Coordinates of C-alpha atoms and ligand atoms in Angstrom, one line a residue:
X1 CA -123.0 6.7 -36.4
X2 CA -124.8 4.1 -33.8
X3 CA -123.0 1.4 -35.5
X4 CA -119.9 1.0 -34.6
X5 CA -117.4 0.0 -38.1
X6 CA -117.2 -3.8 -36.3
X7 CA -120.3 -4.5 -36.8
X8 CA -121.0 -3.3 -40.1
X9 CA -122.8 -6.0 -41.9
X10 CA -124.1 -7.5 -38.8
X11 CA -126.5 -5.1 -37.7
X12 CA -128.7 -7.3 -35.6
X13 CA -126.0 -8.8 -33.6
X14 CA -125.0 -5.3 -32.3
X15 CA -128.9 -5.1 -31.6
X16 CA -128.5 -8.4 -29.7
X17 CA -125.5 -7.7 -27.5
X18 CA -126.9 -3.9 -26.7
X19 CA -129.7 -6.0 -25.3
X20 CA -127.2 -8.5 -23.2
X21 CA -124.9 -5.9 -22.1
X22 CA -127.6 -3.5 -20.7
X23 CA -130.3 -6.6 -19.2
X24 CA -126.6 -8.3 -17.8
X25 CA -125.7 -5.8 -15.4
X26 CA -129.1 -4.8 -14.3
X27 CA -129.6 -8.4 -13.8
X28 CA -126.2 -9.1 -11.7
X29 CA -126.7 -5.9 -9.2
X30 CA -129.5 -6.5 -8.8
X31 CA -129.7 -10.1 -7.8
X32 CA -125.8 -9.4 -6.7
X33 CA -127.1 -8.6 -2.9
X34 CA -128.5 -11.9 -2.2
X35 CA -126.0 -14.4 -3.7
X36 CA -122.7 -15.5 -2.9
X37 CA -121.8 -16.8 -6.3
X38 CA -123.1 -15.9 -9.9
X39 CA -122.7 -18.3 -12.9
X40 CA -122.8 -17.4 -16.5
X41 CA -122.9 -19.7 -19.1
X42 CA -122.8 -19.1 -22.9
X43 CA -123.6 -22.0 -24.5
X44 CA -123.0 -21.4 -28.2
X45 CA -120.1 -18.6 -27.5
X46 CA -118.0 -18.6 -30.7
X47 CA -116.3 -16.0 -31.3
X48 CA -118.1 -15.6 -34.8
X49 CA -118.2 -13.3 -37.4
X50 CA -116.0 -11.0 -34.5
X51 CA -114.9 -7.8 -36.2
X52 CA -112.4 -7.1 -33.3
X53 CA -109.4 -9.3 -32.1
X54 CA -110.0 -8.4 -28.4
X55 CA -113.1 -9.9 -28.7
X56 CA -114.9 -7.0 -27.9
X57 CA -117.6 -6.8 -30.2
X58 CA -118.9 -10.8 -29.2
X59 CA -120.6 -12.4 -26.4
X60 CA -117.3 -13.4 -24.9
X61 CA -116.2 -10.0 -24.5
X62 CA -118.9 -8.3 -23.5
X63 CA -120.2 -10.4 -20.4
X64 CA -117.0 -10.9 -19.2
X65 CA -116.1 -6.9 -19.1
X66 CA -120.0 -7.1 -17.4
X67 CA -119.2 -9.9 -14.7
X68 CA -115.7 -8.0 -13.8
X69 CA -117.9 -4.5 -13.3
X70 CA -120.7 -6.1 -11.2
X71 CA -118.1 -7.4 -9.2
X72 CA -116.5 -4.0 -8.9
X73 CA -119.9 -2.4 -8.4
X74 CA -120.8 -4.5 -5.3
X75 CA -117.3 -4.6 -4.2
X76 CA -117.3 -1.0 -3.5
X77 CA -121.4 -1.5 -1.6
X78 CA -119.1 -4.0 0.5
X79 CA -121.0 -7.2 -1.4
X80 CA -118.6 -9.9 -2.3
X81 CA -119.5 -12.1 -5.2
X82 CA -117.9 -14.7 -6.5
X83 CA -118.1 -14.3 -10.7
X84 CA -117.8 -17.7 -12.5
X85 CA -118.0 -17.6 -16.6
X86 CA -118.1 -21.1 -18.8
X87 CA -118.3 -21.1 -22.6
X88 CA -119.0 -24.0 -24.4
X89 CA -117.9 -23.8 -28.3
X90 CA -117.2 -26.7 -31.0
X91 CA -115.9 -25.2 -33.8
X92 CA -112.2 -25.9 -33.5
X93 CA -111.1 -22.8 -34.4
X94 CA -113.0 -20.4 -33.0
X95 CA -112.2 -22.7 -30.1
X96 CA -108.7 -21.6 -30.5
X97 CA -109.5 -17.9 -30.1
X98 CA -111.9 -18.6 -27.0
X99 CA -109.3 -20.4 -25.0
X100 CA -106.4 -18.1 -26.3
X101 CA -108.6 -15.0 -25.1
X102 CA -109.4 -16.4 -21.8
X103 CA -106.2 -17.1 -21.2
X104 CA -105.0 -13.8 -22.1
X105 CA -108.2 -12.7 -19.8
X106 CA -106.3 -12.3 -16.5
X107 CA -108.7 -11.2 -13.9
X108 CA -109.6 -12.7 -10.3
X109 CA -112.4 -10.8 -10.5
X110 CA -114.3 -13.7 -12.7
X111 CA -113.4 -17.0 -13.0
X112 CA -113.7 -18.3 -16.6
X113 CA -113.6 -22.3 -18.3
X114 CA -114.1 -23.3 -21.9
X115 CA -115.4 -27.1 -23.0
X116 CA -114.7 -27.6 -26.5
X117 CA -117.6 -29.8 -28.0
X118 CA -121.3 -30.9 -29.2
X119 CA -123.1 -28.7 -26.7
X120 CA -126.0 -31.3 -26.6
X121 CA -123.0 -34.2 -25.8
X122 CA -121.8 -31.5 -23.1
X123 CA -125.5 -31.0 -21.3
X124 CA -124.7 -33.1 -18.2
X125 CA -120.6 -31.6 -18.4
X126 CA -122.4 -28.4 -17.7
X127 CA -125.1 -28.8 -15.3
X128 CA -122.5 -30.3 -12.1
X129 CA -120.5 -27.4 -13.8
X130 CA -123.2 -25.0 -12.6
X131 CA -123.6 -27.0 -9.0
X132 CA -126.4 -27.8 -7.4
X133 CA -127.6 -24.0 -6.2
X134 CA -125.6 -21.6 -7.5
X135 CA -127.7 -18.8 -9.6
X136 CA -126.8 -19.5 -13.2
X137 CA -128.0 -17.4 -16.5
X138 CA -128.0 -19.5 -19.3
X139 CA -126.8 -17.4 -22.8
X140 CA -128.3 -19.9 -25.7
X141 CA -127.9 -18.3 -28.9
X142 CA -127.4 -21.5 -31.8
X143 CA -126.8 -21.0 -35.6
X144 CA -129.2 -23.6 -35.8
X145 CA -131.7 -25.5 -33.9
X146 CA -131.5 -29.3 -34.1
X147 CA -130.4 -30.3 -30.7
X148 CA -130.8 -27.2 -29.1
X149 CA -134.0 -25.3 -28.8
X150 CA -135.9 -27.9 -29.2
X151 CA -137.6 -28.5 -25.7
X152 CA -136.3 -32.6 -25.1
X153 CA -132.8 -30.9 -25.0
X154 CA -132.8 -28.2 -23.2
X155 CA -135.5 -30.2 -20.2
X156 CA -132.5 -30.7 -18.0
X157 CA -131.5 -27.2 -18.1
X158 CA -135.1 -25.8 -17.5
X159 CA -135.5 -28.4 -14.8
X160 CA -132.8 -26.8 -12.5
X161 CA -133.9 -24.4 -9.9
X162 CA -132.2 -20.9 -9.6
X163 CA -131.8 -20.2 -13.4
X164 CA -132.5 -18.0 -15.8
X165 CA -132.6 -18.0 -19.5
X166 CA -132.0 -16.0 -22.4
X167 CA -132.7 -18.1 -25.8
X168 CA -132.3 -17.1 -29.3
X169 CA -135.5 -18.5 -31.4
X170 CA -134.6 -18.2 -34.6
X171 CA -138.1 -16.8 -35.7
X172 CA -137.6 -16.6 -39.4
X173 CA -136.3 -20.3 -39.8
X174 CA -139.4 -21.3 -37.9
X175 CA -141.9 -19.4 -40.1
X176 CA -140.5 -20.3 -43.4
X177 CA -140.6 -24.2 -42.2
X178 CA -143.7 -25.2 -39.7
X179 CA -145.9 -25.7 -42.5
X180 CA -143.8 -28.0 -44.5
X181 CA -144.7 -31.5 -43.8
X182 CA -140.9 -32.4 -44.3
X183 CA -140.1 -30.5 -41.1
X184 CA -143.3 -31.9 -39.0
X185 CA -140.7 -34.0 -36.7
X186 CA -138.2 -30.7 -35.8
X187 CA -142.1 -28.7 -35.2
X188 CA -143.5 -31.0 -32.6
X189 CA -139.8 -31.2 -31.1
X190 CA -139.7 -27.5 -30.5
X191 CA -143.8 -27.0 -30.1
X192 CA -144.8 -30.5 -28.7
X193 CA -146.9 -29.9 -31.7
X194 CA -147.0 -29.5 -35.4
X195 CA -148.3 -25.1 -35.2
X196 CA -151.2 -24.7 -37.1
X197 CA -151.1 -20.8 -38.4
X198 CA -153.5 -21.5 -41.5
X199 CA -155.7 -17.9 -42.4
X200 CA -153.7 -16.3 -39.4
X201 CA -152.1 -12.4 -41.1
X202 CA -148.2 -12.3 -40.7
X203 CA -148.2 -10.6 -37.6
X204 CA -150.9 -13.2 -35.7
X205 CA -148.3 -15.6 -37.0
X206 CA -145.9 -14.4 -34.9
X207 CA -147.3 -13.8 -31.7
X208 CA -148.8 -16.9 -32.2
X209 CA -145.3 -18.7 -32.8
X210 CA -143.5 -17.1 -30.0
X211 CA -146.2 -17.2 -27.0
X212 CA -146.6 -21.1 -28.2
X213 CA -143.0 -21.4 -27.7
X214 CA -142.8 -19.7 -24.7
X215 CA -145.6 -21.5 -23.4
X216 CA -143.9 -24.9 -24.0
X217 CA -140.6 -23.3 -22.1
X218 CA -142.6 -22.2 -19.1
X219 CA -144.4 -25.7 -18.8
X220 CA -141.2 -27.8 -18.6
X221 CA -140.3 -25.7 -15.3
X222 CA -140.6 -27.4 -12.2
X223 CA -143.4 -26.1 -9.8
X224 CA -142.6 -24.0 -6.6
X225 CA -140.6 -21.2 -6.1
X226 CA -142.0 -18.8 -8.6
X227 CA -144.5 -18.9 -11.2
X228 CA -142.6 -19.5 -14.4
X229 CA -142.6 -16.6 -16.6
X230 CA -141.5 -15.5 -20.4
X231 CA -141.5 -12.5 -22.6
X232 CA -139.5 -11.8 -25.5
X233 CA -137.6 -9.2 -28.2
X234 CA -137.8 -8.8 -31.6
X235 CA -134.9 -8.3 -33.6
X236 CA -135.3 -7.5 -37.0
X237 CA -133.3 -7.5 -40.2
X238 CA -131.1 -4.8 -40.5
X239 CA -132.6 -3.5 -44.2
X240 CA -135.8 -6.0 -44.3
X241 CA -139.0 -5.1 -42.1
X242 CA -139.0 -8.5 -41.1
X243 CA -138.4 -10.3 -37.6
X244 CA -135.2 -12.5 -37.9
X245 CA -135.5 -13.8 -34.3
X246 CA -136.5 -13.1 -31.2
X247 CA -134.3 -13.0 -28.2
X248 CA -136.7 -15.2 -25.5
X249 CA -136.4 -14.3 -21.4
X250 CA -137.2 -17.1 -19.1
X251 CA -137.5 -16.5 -15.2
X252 CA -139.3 -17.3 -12.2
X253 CA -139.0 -13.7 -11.1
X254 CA -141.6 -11.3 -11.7
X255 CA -138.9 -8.5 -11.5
X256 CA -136.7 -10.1 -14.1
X257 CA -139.8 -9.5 -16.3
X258 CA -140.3 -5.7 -15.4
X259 CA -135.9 -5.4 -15.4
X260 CA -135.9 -7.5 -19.2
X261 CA -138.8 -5.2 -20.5
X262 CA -137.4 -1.9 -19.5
X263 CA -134.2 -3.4 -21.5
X264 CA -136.2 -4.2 -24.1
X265 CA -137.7 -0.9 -24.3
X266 CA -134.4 0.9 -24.5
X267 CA -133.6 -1.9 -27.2
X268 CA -136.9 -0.7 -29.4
X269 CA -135.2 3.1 -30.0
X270 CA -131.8 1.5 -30.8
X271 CA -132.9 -0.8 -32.9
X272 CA -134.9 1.7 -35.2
X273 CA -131.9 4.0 -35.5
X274 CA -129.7 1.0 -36.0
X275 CA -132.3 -0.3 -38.8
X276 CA -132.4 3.3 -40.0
X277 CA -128.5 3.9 -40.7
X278 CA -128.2 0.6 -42.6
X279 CA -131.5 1.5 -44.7
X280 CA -130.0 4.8 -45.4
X281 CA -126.2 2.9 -46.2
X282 CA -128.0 0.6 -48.7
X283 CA -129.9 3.2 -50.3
X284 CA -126.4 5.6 -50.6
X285 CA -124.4 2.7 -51.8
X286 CA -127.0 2.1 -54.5
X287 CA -127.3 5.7 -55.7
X288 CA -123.8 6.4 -55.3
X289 CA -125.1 9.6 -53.1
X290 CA -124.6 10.7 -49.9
X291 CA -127.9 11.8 -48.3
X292 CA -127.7 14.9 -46.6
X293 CA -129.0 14.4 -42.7
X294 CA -128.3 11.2 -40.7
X295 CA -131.2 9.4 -40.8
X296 CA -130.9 8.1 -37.4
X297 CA -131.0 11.2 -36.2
X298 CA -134.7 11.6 -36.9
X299 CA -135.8 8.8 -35.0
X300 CA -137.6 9.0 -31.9
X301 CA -139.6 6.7 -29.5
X302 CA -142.6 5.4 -30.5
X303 CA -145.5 3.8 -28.5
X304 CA -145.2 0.0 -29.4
X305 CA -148.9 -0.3 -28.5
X306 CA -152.2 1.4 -30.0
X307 CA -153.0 3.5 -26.9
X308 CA -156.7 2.8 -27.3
X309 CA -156.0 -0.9 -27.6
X310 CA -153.6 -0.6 -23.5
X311 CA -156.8 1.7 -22.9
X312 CA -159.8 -0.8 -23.4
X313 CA -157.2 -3.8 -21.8
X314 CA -157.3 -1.7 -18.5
X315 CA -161.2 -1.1 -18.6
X316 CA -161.4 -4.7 -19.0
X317 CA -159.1 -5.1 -16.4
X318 CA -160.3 -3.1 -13.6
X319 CA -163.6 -2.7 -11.9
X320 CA -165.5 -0.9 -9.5
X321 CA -164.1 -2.3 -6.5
X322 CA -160.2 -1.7 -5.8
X323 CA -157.4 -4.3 -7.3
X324 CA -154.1 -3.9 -6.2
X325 CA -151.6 -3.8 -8.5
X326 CA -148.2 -4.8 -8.1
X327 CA -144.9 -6.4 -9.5
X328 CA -146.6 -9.4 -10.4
X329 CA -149.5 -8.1 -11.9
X330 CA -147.7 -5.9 -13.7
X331 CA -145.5 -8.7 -14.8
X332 CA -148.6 -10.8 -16.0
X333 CA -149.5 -8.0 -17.9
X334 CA -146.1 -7.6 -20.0
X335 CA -146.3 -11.0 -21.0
X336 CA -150.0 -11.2 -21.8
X337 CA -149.4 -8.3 -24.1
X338 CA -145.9 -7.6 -25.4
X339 CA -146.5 -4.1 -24.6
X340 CA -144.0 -2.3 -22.1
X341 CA -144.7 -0.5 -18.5
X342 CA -145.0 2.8 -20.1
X343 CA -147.6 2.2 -22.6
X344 CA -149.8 1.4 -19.7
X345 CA -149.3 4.2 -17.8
X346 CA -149.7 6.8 -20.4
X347 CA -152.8 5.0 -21.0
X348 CA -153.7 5.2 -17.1
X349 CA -153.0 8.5 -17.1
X350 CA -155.7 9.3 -19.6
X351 CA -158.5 7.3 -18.3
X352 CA -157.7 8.8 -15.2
X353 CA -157.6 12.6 -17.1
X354 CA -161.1 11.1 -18.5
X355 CA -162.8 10.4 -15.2
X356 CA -162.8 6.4 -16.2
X357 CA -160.3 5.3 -13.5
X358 CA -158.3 5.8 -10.4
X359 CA -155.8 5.3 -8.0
X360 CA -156.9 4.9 -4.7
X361 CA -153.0 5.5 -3.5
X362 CA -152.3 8.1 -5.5
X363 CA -152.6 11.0 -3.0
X364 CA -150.0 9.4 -0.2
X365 CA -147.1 10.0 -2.0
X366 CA -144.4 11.8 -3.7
X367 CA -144.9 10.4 -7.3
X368 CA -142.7 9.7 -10.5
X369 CA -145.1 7.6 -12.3
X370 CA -148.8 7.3 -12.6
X371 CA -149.0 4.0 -11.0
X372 CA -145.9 2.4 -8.8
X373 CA -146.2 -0.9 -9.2
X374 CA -142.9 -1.6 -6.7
X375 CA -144.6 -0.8 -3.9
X376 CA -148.3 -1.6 -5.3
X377 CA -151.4 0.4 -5.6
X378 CA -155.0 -0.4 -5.4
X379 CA -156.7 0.8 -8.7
X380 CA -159.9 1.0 -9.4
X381 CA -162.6 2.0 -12.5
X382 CA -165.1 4.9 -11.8
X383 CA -169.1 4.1 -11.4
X384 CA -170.5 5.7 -14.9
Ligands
SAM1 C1 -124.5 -17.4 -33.3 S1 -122.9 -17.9 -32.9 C2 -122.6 -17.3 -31.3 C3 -122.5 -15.8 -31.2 C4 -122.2 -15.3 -29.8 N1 -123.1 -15.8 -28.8 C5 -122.2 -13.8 -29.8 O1 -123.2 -13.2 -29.6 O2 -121.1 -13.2 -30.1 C6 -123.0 -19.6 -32.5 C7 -121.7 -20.3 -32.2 O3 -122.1 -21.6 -31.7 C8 -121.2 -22.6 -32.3 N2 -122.0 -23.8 -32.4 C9 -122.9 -24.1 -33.3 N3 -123.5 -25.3 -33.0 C10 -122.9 -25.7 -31.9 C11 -123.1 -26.9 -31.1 N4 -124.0 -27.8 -31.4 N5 -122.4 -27.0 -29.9 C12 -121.5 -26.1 -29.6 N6 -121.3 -24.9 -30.3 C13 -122.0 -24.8 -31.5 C14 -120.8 -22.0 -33.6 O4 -119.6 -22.5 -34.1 C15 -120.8 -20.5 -33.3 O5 -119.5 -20.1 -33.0

């Protein structure tokens, strides 16, 4: 079983914290090196709908246990970083559990504070919370979205420097209301314009949706220091082929993107075997039959892209005289396209197999991928 028996009925949020655990501790290494203190701040934290009374299985649990082994990690590499956790929650009883587990939390490894309230009444509480430069990741994952995602409430929040964001846009919601003219008001608060997806097929829907709504997100961040930059995940009904939400990245850092993408990746091959075992739960409990093989088992990775499709985007992209391709490059790319680093490399790799392109770096060194865009590489089509 993928699913542990916690999160049996709640499929996607087990989906959603896979992705939050792994992106977390990438995250906080990486970035551990150059900062003296870290803040994290969930700002819809619950607990809710926890299946587990250490809290284990929520948000709360599973960044702190994240925050107190980054600390441990660059302890040992002789880094010292200073952890500092706030969750903000106004439900007063899931309040209760918050406070009662953070007090039960004993560790000087992270530093953790609760504000019980509105978190819209609490925005100004919780910026001089964060301090003026401290690196800060923002957790923002609502049951709802009136005074929340919409962009007038969270300006202050994009506005400060050194932050990064990880937003839950509830997708579904969205789609099922933008075209009614009784929700016109909530659309241009959370578009700065009422989204016209007339004639557009279900899936241009989408895209169109989410890049209009990371668009809006990227254009409230001040300018300087790092072009402001957005991709995002899917996450999908556990039993419906339908997107629920999607689980929006906002950085200024073009290796965030790379870092949330690889995630994301890893997320894809979960999420289908996750998707698979409750399909195959549904279908036993309604036939009263237990299948024979687990059908998570027989999932494997799949491209998300058409490989033509990443093909034609890098003839497009290239021409006869070198480019050089690096981490922001490669960054634009992942969020012009929603595809991930390895879709266009395999695709590399066969123009280059068909004589169509190369890489003019190639040769100098020892090599684990087609094209390393860490370093960079100049890349190049071939004269026909
Ligand atoms: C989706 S749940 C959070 C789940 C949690 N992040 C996790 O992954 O385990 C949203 C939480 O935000 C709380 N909440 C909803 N609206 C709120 C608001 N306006 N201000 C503060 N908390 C709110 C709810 O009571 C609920 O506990």
């Amino acid at each position: 079983m993928i699913v542990p028996a916690n999160y049996h009925g709640r499929e996607q949020a087990f989906v959603k914290h896979r992705l939050l655990e792994t992106y977390l501790e990438r995250l906080f290494m990486i970035i551990g090196p150059h900062q003296r203190n870290i803040r994290y701040v969930d700002c819809f934290s619950g607990p809710w709908q926890e299946g587990s009374h250490d809290l284990q299985d929520t948000s709360i649990g599973i960044s702190l246990e994240i925050m107190r082994k980054c600390r441990d990690g660059l302890k040992n590499r002789g880094i010292n970083v200073r952890f500092q956790a706030l969750f903000i929650e106004k439900d007063k009883r899931a309040f209760e559990k918050l406070e009662a587990h953070l007090n039960s939390y004993t560790s000087s490894e992270v530093i953790t504070t609760a504000y019980k309230g509105e978190f819209y009444d609490l925005r100004m509480q919780i910026l001089n919370w964060c301090k003026q430069d401290d690196f800060t990741f923002f957790f923002i994952d609502p049951t709802g979205w009136k005074n929340v995602v919409e962009i007038s409430t969270l300006v202050p929040f994009l506005k400060r420097p050194n932050s990064e964001f990880l937003i839950n846009f509830m997708y579904d919601n969205v789609l099922r209301t933008h075209t009614q003219k009784h929700f016109n008001e909530h659309m241009r608060a959370i578009f700065g314009e009422v989204p016209d997806t007339d004639g557009l097929f279900p899936e241009q829907k989408e895209e169109y949706l989410v890049h209009l709504y990371r668009k809006r997100l990227k254009e409230i961040l001040p300018s300087g220091s790092g072009k402001p930059r957005a991709v995002s995940v899917p996450v999908l009904y556990p039993t419906i082929d339908r997107t629920l939400y999607h689980l929006v990245y906002l950085t200024r850092h073009p290796k965030g993107i790379t870092v949330f993408m690889e995630a994301s990746e890893h997320l894809d091959l979960i999420q289908r075997r996750v998707r698979a075992e409750a399909k195959q739960e549904k279908r036993e409990s309604r036939s009263g039959q237990l299948e024979l093989f687990q059908a998570s088992e027989n999932v494997s990775r799949e491209k998300r892209a058409d490989p033509a499709e990443v093909k034609a985007y890098w003839l497009n992209r290239l021409s006869t005289s070198p480019s050089y391709f690096g981490i922001h490059e490669l960054a634009d790319m992942l969020e012009e396209t929603d595809w991930f680093e390895s879709d266009f490399q395999a695709a590399f790799h066969e123009l280059e197999r068909e004589g169509k392109v190369q890489n003019l770096d190639a040769v100098r060194k020892r090599r684990t991928k087609f094209i390393h865009f860490s370093t960079g590489e100049r890349l190049s089509r071939e004269i026909s």
